[in-house]
Short mmCIF file of C-alpha atoms in Angstrom, two decimals:
data_model
loop_
_atom_site.label_atom_id
_atom_site.label_comp_id
_atom_site.label_asym_id
_atom_site.label_seq_id
_atom_site.Cartn_x
_atom_site.Cartn_y
_atom_site.Cartn_z
CA MET A 7 116.50 77.67 112.19
CA ILE A 8 114.07 79.26 109.66
CA LYS A 9 111.05 77.35 110.45
CA PHE A 10 108.55 79.95 108.66
CA HIS A 11 108.65 80.63 104.73
CA PRO A 12 106.58 82.07 102.89
CA SER A 13 103.64 80.28 101.07
CA PRO A 14 104.71 77.36 97.65
CA GLU A 15 101.57 80.52 95.93
CA GLN A 16 103.64 83.41 97.12
CA LEU A 17 107.17 82.00 96.09
CA THR A 18 105.71 81.22 92.43
CA ALA A 19 104.20 84.42 92.57
CA PHE A 20 106.98 86.39 93.58
CA ALA A 21 108.95 84.54 90.85
CA GLU A 22 106.36 85.00 87.90
CA GLY A 23 106.37 89.03 89.39
CA THR A 24 102.99 88.83 90.84
CA LEU A 25 102.97 88.81 93.43
CA SER A 26 102.03 92.92 95.59
CA PRO A 27 104.86 95.17 95.75
CA VAL A 28 104.92 95.04 99.51
CA GLU A 29 104.70 91.04 99.30
CA SER A 30 107.52 91.02 97.07
CA LEU A 31 109.61 92.89 99.33
CA MET A 32 109.35 90.92 102.07
CA VAL A 33 109.41 87.50 99.96
CA SER A 34 112.65 88.68 98.49
CA ALA A 35 114.49 90.02 101.90
CA HIS A 36 113.70 86.09 103.19
CA CYS A 37 114.82 84.45 99.94
CA ASP A 38 117.71 86.29 100.43
CA MET A 39 118.07 84.52 104.05
CA CYS A 40 117.13 81.32 102.94
CA SER A 41 118.33 78.89 100.85
CA ARG A 42 115.72 76.81 100.57
CA CYS A 43 113.23 79.41 99.64
CA GLU A 44 115.97 81.17 97.20
CA THR A 45 116.36 77.58 95.78
CA ARG A 46 112.58 77.48 94.88
CA VAL A 47 112.28 80.38 93.41
CA ALA A 48 115.06 79.68 90.81
CA ASP A 49 113.20 76.85 90.16
CA GLU A 50 110.56 78.51 89.40
CA VAL A 51 111.94 81.15 87.19
CA GLU A 52 113.23 78.84 85.08
CA ARG A 53 109.66 76.25 84.95
CA ALA A 54 107.64 80.28 83.99
CA ALA A 55 110.58 80.52 81.22
CA LEU A 56 109.76 77.53 79.63
CA GLU A 57 107.26 79.33 77.94
CA PHE A 58 109.61 80.65 75.35
CA ASP A 59 110.31 77.41 73.96
CA GLU A 60 107.02 76.90 72.56
CA PRO A 61 107.06 78.14 69.42
CA ALA A 62 105.38 81.88 68.40
CA THR A 63 104.26 83.36 65.28
CA SER A 64 103.75 86.75 63.74
CA SER A 65 101.54 88.22 61.54
CA HIS A 66 103.05 90.96 58.17
CA THR A 67 101.59 93.71 60.53
CA GLU A 68 103.73 92.37 63.22
CA ASP A 69 107.17 91.94 61.38
CA GLN A 70 107.03 95.85 60.10
CA ILE A 71 106.43 96.63 63.57
CA TYR A 72 109.86 94.16 64.35
CA LYS A 73 111.55 95.71 61.74
CA SER A 74 111.59 98.93 63.42
CA MET A 75 111.81 98.08 66.67
CA PHE A 76 114.84 96.60 65.62
CA ALA A 77 116.44 99.59 63.99
CA SER A 78 115.40 101.59 66.48
CA ILE A 79 116.85 99.36 69.38
CA THR A 80 120.52 98.70 67.47
CA GLN A 81 120.72 102.72 66.68
CA VAL A 82 121.48 103.09 70.30
CA PRO A 83 124.95 101.74 71.64
CA ALA A 84 125.78 99.55 74.57
CA ASP A 85 124.56 100.64 77.88
CA GLU A 86 128.07 102.42 79.46
CA ALA A 87 127.06 103.48 82.29
CA THR A 88 126.78 99.42 83.58
CA TYR A 89 130.47 99.26 83.17
CA LEU A 90 130.62 101.30 85.50
CA SER A 91 131.95 99.71 89.87
CA PRO A 92 128.25 99.67 92.04
CA LYS A 93 128.56 102.89 94.73
CA ALA A 94 129.44 101.49 98.13
CA ALA A 95 126.16 101.15 99.22
CA PRO A 96 125.75 100.63 103.54
CA SER A 97 124.90 97.60 103.74
CA ALA A 98 124.63 97.48 107.59
CA ILE A 99 122.48 99.71 110.12
CA GLU A 100 123.76 100.41 113.54
CA LEU A 101 121.71 100.74 116.87
CA ASP A 102 123.88 101.80 120.52
CA GLY A 103 126.69 100.84 118.98
CA ARG A 104 125.98 97.04 117.42
CA LYS A 105 125.63 96.37 113.55
CA PHE A 106 123.38 94.93 111.62
CA GLU A 107 123.87 92.90 108.60
CA LEU A 108 121.12 93.81 106.45
CA PRO A 109 119.76 91.08 103.76
CA ARG A 110 120.23 92.45 100.00
CA THR A 111 117.54 93.75 99.70
CA LEU A 112 117.10 95.67 102.93
CA ARG A 113 120.18 97.31 102.13
CA ARG A 114 118.96 100.83 100.55
CA TYR A 115 117.32 101.78 102.93
CA ALA A 116 119.84 101.22 104.75
CA SER A 117 120.63 105.19 103.67
CA SER A 118 116.41 106.15 103.49
CA MET A 119 115.42 105.32 106.97
CA GLY A 120 114.26 107.96 109.66
CA ASN A 121 115.90 107.86 113.22
CA TRP A 122 115.36 105.03 115.66
CA SER A 123 112.78 106.37 118.56
CA GLY A 124 112.67 104.89 121.72
CA LEU A 125 109.16 103.55 122.49
CA VAL A 126 108.33 101.90 125.34
CA GLY A 127 109.67 98.72 126.75
CA ARG A 128 113.22 97.96 125.45
CA LEU A 129 111.59 98.90 121.97
CA TRP A 130 112.87 100.56 119.37
CA GLN A 131 111.77 101.10 115.98
CA ALA A 132 112.96 103.47 112.87
CA PRO A 133 110.94 103.75 110.15
CA VAL A 134 111.43 103.45 106.61
CA ASP A 135 109.00 104.69 103.96
CA LEU A 136 107.65 102.64 101.21
CA GLY A 137 105.63 105.66 99.25
CA GLU A 138 101.93 104.90 98.74
CA ALA A 139 102.23 101.58 99.67
CA GLY A 140 102.73 102.96 103.73
CA VAL A 141 105.86 102.54 106.25
CA ALA A 142 108.09 99.77 107.28
CA HIS A 143 109.20 99.59 110.39
CA PHE A 144 112.29 98.53 111.43
CA ILE A 145 111.90 97.16 115.02
CA TYR A 146 114.42 96.68 117.77
CA MET A 147 113.11 94.59 121.15
CA GLY A 148 116.58 95.11 123.49
CA ARG A 149 116.22 91.36 125.86
CA GLY A 150 112.62 91.82 127.86
CA GLY A 151 111.69 94.34 125.40
CA SER A 152 108.52 93.67 124.44
CA VAL A 153 105.17 95.09 121.64
CA PRO A 154 101.97 95.41 123.69
CA GLU A 155 98.77 93.24 122.81
CA HIS A 156 97.49 94.05 119.52
CA THR A 157 95.77 92.44 116.89
CA HIS A 158 95.77 93.42 112.83
CA ARG A 159 93.19 95.40 111.10
CA GLY A 160 95.58 94.51 107.67
CA CYS A 161 97.93 92.30 107.28
CA GLU A 162 101.44 92.60 109.26
CA TYR A 163 104.41 90.78 107.63
CA THR A 164 107.63 90.56 109.84
CA LEU A 165 110.84 88.98 109.34
CA VAL A 166 114.00 88.33 111.37
CA LEU A 167 116.47 89.66 110.98
CA SER A 168 118.63 89.19 113.86
CA GLY A 169 117.85 87.27 117.13
CA GLU A 170 114.99 85.72 118.05
CA PHE A 171 111.60 86.88 119.70
CA CYS A 172 108.45 84.83 120.86
CA ASP A 173 104.98 85.79 120.89
CA GLY A 174 102.26 83.20 122.58
CA LEU A 175 101.88 81.01 119.44
CA ASN A 176 105.26 80.50 117.98
CA THR A 177 109.35 81.59 119.07
CA TYR A 178 111.13 83.04 115.74
CA ASP A 179 114.41 82.85 114.40
CA SER A 180 116.16 85.00 111.88
CA GLY A 181 115.13 84.48 109.17
CA ASP A 182 111.69 83.80 109.48
CA PHE A 183 108.40 85.16 107.95
CA ILE A 184 106.03 85.85 109.35
CA TYR A 185 102.02 87.05 108.86
CA MET A 186 99.73 88.72 110.92
CA ASN A 187 96.07 89.10 109.82
CA GLY A 188 93.17 89.81 111.49
CA GLU A 189 92.32 86.73 112.88
CA HIS A 190 95.65 86.66 115.30
CA THR A 191 96.25 89.00 118.63
CA HIS A 192 100.03 88.31 119.66
CA ALA A 193 102.29 90.36 122.13
CA PRO A 194 105.74 90.34 120.76
CA HIS A 195 108.83 90.15 122.82
CA SER A 196 112.37 89.01 123.76
CA ASP A 197 114.51 87.06 126.06
CA ASP A 198 117.73 86.95 123.49
CA THR A 199 120.40 88.64 125.11
CA GLU A 200 121.57 90.08 121.83
CA GLY A 201 117.99 91.29 121.32
CA CYS A 202 116.02 91.03 118.22
CA LEU A 203 116.20 93.45 115.61
CA VAL A 204 113.01 92.69 112.31
CA PHE A 205 111.68 94.73 109.52
CA SER A 206 108.09 94.82 109.40
CA ILE A 207 105.12 96.08 107.60
CA VAL A 208 101.71 96.75 108.57
CA ASP A 209 99.02 97.61 105.77
CA GLN A 210 96.44 99.23 108.67
CA PRO A 211 97.29 100.38 111.74
CA LEU A 212 97.27 98.48 114.67
CA HIS A 213 95.04 97.76 117.26
CA PHE A 214 95.99 97.17 120.43
CA THR A 215 94.00 95.50 123.26
CA SER A 216 95.17 95.27 126.68
CA GLY A 217 96.09 97.86 129.24
CA ILE A 218 97.58 101.66 128.41
CA ALA A 219 98.04 100.59 125.30
CA ARG A 220 94.55 100.84 124.48
CA LEU A 221 95.08 104.36 124.41
CA LEU A 222 97.47 104.45 121.67
CA ASN A 223 94.46 103.31 118.78
CA PRO A 224 93.43 106.09 118.74
CA PHE A 225 96.85 106.39 117.20
CA SER A 226 98.64 103.89 116.25
CA HIS A 227 98.82 104.74 113.04
CA LEU A 228 101.61 107.11 114.19
CA PHE A 229 103.58 104.56 116.09
CA PHE A 230 103.23 101.61 113.86
CA ARG A 231 101.65 102.54 110.12
CA MET B 3 116.65 99.96 57.62
CA LEU B 4 117.57 96.66 57.90
CA VAL B 5 120.03 95.98 54.83
CA GLY B 6 121.02 92.37 54.96
CA ILE B 7 120.12 91.12 58.06
CA PRO B 8 117.08 88.71 57.60
CA LEU B 9 113.75 88.42 60.01
CA ASP B 10 113.35 85.17 59.19
CA GLN B 11 111.54 82.39 61.93
CA SER B 12 113.75 79.67 61.21
CA ASN B 13 114.79 79.64 65.01
CA ASN B 14 111.00 78.43 65.90
CA THR B 15 111.66 74.97 65.06
CA VAL B 16 114.82 74.41 66.94
CA LYS B 17 115.10 72.32 70.22
CA PRO B 18 115.19 73.97 73.17
CA LYS B 19 118.78 72.74 74.22
CA GLU B 20 120.46 73.42 71.06
CA CYS B 21 118.34 76.72 70.93
CA ALA B 22 119.57 77.72 74.49
CA SER B 23 124.16 77.02 73.36
CA GLU B 24 122.98 78.96 69.81
CA MET B 25 121.26 81.49 71.42
CA SER B 26 124.05 81.95 74.03
CA ALA B 27 126.26 82.55 71.89
CA TYR B 28 124.46 85.12 69.92
CA ILE B 29 124.22 87.23 73.09
CA VAL B 30 127.72 86.77 73.97
CA GLU B 31 128.43 87.83 70.20
CA VAL B 32 126.92 90.93 70.82
CA ALA B 33 128.62 91.62 73.84
CA GLU B 34 131.71 91.50 72.69
CA THR B 35 131.19 92.74 69.06
CA ARG B 36 127.93 94.95 68.80
CA CYS B 37 127.49 92.33 65.99
CA LYS B 38 123.79 93.37 64.69
CA ARG B 39 123.30 90.13 62.62
CA SER B 40 123.59 87.79 66.23
CA PHE B 41 120.95 90.46 67.77
CA ALA B 42 118.74 90.42 65.12
CA LYS B 43 118.78 86.24 65.83
CA VAL B 44 118.68 86.62 69.24
CA PHE B 45 115.79 89.21 68.31
CA ASN B 46 113.53 87.36 65.59
CA TYR B 47 113.15 84.04 68.22
CA PHE B 48 112.74 85.80 71.36
CA ALA B 49 110.69 88.84 70.33
CA PRO B 50 107.35 86.96 69.15
CA ARG B 51 107.44 85.11 72.67
CA LEU B 52 107.65 87.54 74.58
CA ARG B 53 104.86 89.41 72.54
CA SER B 54 102.75 86.68 73.32
CA TYR B 55 103.78 86.27 76.99
CA ALA B 56 103.28 90.04 77.67
CA LEU B 57 100.04 89.93 76.08
CA LYS B 58 99.06 87.61 78.46
CA GLN B 59 99.68 89.25 81.13
CA MET B 60 99.21 92.65 79.87
CA GLY B 61 95.82 92.36 78.16
CA ASN B 62 96.91 95.06 75.53
CA GLU B 63 98.29 95.17 72.46
CA ALA B 64 100.67 98.61 72.42
CA LEU B 65 101.30 97.73 75.77
CA ALA B 66 102.91 93.83 75.24
CA MET B 67 104.83 95.93 72.51
CA GLU B 68 106.58 97.89 74.18
CA LEU B 69 107.16 95.56 76.93
CA VAL B 70 108.90 94.08 73.69
CA GLN B 71 110.64 96.73 72.75
CA ASP B 72 112.03 97.57 76.59
CA THR B 73 113.22 93.91 76.87
CA MET B 74 115.16 93.04 73.94
CA SER B 75 116.34 96.60 74.35
CA ASN B 76 117.92 95.82 77.62
CA VAL B 77 119.20 92.85 75.75
CA TRP B 78 120.55 95.07 73.17
CA GLN B 79 122.75 97.14 75.96
CA LYS B 80 123.11 94.66 78.64
CA ALA B 81 124.36 92.19 76.61
CA HIS B 82 127.50 91.68 78.67
CA LEU B 83 125.57 91.27 81.57
CA PHE B 84 124.76 87.88 80.52
CA ASN B 85 125.62 85.02 82.39
CA ALA B 86 125.53 81.44 81.12
CA GLU B 87 126.86 79.83 83.37
CA LYS B 88 123.81 81.42 85.60
CA GLY B 89 120.67 80.02 83.43
CA SER B 90 119.76 80.23 79.48
CA PRO B 91 118.69 82.73 77.28
CA SER B 92 115.38 82.44 78.28
CA THR B 93 115.52 82.13 81.58
CA TRP B 94 117.30 85.87 80.69
CA ILE B 95 115.18 87.18 79.15
CA PHE B 96 112.30 86.34 81.20
CA THR B 97 113.38 87.40 84.00
CA ILE B 98 114.27 91.01 82.63
CA ALA B 99 110.75 91.30 80.84
CA ARG B 100 109.18 90.24 84.41
CA ASN B 101 111.13 92.95 86.20
CA ILE B 102 109.52 95.12 83.31
CA ARG B 103 106.31 94.70 83.43
CA PHE B 104 106.52 94.60 87.52
CA ASP B 105 107.57 98.41 87.23
CA MET B 106 104.84 98.99 83.94
CA LEU B 107 102.09 97.56 86.51
CA ARG B 108 103.06 100.15 88.70
CA LYS B 109 103.44 102.84 86.77
CA LEU B 110 99.52 102.20 85.09
CA GLN B 111 98.30 101.44 89.00
CA ASN B 112 100.24 105.11 89.60
CA ARG B 113 101.27 104.07 92.75
CA LYS B 114 104.37 105.84 93.88
CA GLU B 115 105.44 102.87 96.03
CA ASP B 116 109.67 103.10 96.12
CA VAL B 117 109.57 99.13 95.42
CA CYS B 118 111.01 98.42 92.47
CA SER B 119 112.11 95.17 90.20
CA ASP B 120 116.03 96.83 90.57
CA ASP B 121 115.12 95.94 94.80
CA LEU B 122 113.54 92.50 93.97
CA TRP B 123 115.61 91.19 91.09
CA PRO B 124 118.42 93.32 90.67
CA ILE B 125 119.64 90.87 87.62
CA LEU B 126 120.11 94.56 85.43
CA CYS B 127 121.27 96.99 88.16
CA GLU B 128 124.99 97.90 89.22
CA GLN B 129 123.34 101.40 90.05
CA THR B 130 122.54 102.12 93.64
CA ALA B 131 119.86 105.10 94.48
CA ASP B 132 120.89 108.20 96.36
CA ALA B 133 121.06 108.11 99.65
CA ASN B 134 118.27 110.79 100.47
CA GLU B 135 117.70 111.29 104.20
CA ALA B 136 114.21 110.77 105.07
CA SER B 137 113.55 112.09 108.42
CA LEU B 138 109.83 111.30 109.37
CA ASP B 139 108.34 113.24 112.48
CA GLN B 140 105.48 111.83 114.48
CA GLN B 141 107.56 110.06 116.40
CA VAL B 142 105.58 109.70 119.82
CA THR B 143 106.43 107.52 122.63
CA LEU B 144 104.83 106.08 125.23
CA GLU B 145 105.83 107.89 128.00
CA GLN B 146 104.64 110.96 126.25
CA ILE B 147 101.46 109.90 125.27
CA GLY B 148 100.91 109.06 129.14
CA TYR B 149 102.13 112.48 130.50
CA MET B 150 99.98 114.03 127.19
CA PHE B 151 96.65 112.09 128.85
CA GLU B 152 98.21 113.10 132.13
CA SER B 153 97.52 117.39 131.26
CA LEU B 154 94.01 116.65 129.60
CA PRO B 155 91.47 118.22 132.63
CA VAL B 156 89.91 115.64 134.96
CA LYS B 157 86.67 115.28 133.48
CA GLN B 158 87.88 114.11 129.84
CA LYS B 159 90.53 112.22 131.80
CA ALA B 160 87.42 110.08 133.25
CA VAL B 161 86.05 109.55 130.12
CA ILE B 162 88.81 108.87 127.83
CA GLU B 163 90.60 106.88 131.04
CA ALA B 164 87.10 104.26 131.18
CA ILE B 165 86.90 103.99 127.05
CA TYR B 166 90.39 103.67 126.12
CA ILE B 167 91.76 101.98 129.49
CA ASP B 168 88.87 99.79 130.74
CA GLY B 169 86.88 99.12 127.56
CA LYS B 170 84.33 100.52 128.81
CA SER B 171 81.07 101.44 126.80
CA GLN B 172 80.02 105.36 126.30
CA GLN B 173 76.81 104.44 127.37
CA GLU B 174 78.46 102.34 130.17
CA VAL B 175 80.49 105.58 130.97
CA ALA B 176 77.20 107.42 131.07
CA ASP B 177 75.45 105.43 133.42
CA GLU B 178 78.40 105.06 135.75
CA LEU B 179 79.07 109.03 135.89
CA THR B 180 76.18 109.49 135.47
CA ILE B 181 76.01 112.10 132.96
CA PRO B 182 74.13 112.27 129.22
CA LEU B 183 75.44 110.04 126.45
CA GLY B 184 75.61 112.96 124.08
CA THR B 185 78.63 114.35 127.15
CA VAL B 186 80.56 111.90 127.32
CA LYS B 187 80.61 112.00 123.05
CA SER B 188 81.53 115.49 123.34
CA ARG B 189 83.79 114.61 126.55
CA THR B 190 85.54 111.63 124.56
CA ARG B 191 85.41 114.65 121.32
CA LEU B 192 87.14 117.13 122.66
CA ALA B 193 90.05 114.95 125.21
CA LEU B 194 90.99 113.36 121.30
CA GLN B 195 91.39 117.04 119.30
CA ARG B 196 93.63 117.84 122.58
CA LEU B 197 95.54 115.06 122.50
CA LYS B 198 95.86 115.70 118.81
CA GLY B 199 97.52 119.21 119.15
CA MET B 200 99.41 118.33 121.37
CA LEU B 201 100.33 115.44 119.39
CA HIS B 202 100.73 117.81 116.86
CA ASP B 203 102.20 120.50 118.86
CA ASN B 204 105.30 117.95 119.48
CA ASP B 205 106.60 117.77 116.24
#
């Protein structure tokens, strides 16, 4: 069962289109998996659209602009391209012979993601380039897999796509939306027999806090960023 | 230019609910017959409202009008995608405007993120992005780091181990090894340079 959701403020801002692109991506993917939040967002969109029920007036100058705008818009024929049937994009990703269905928002990354690479401790990751917003990762923790204990210099958003994992603070299930920042130190690991697949975005390199993983700190931007 | 198509404001006084079904009918008419008169009704009702929304959001008259134009263009060209069962015309047009605003802002801020409104709210898109094979290099494993670490000169290794694994300060390391602080600093720097070099060779 999904226990961790975006905040009401995040859902409202997402509906209004004012949330940052990275947060929007995570909230959107969460809504694909969570009907509760999906419904709330739909309600918020309807509420926001009520603004259009208010009367609006326009000046003479604006009317002139509208006239030429109307003329130029209606000169263009209907968009024929939209009649084409959508190109079938892969909706799942594969790792080690296993297939994982992706939520709609993340499907486009199924074809643009980088290769899987093995990290320590039954941990696999594949990067997704988000341009200047940073790099997101699909991270797969096999049974007993773990990420070394770390804290965050920036924010970390994680969405559980399949299976479950715990991090010493909580246990997270498929669909859970997890937000971590500098106040949180955690060491995710999965005991799920099926392993656990998550999608994660970090806006600053992680800071590893224990053991040999500390060696990673000068280079952590190469790993999780 | 607009002969025979009056641009009146009479729709402003219509009650929201009646207005919604009336507007729905016009949009369907636009989709089916490309009727400019029906589109004029929709346009006259929504353009000023869109402008007032856009002005609040963008705070700039020119950008606001751009948003109005792009939104109404989409209504004209993609009227067939409107589905009255899924929501009111206001809601549909609001979502179109919201998406365009989202993408306009990204463009204005020169942020070339790979997150666009169509991914988040696919209300008008039926096209999928091309599958471009993005290959990210710079993939290193903990094992490789461990291996590289082992290959460091003994003196550098001792410093790195004390600082990054045991978490000691550079001063503590200097005291412990009875070497000057400057030497600890230069060994650390050299070791990190060497590791960086190995990481690049690894590509």
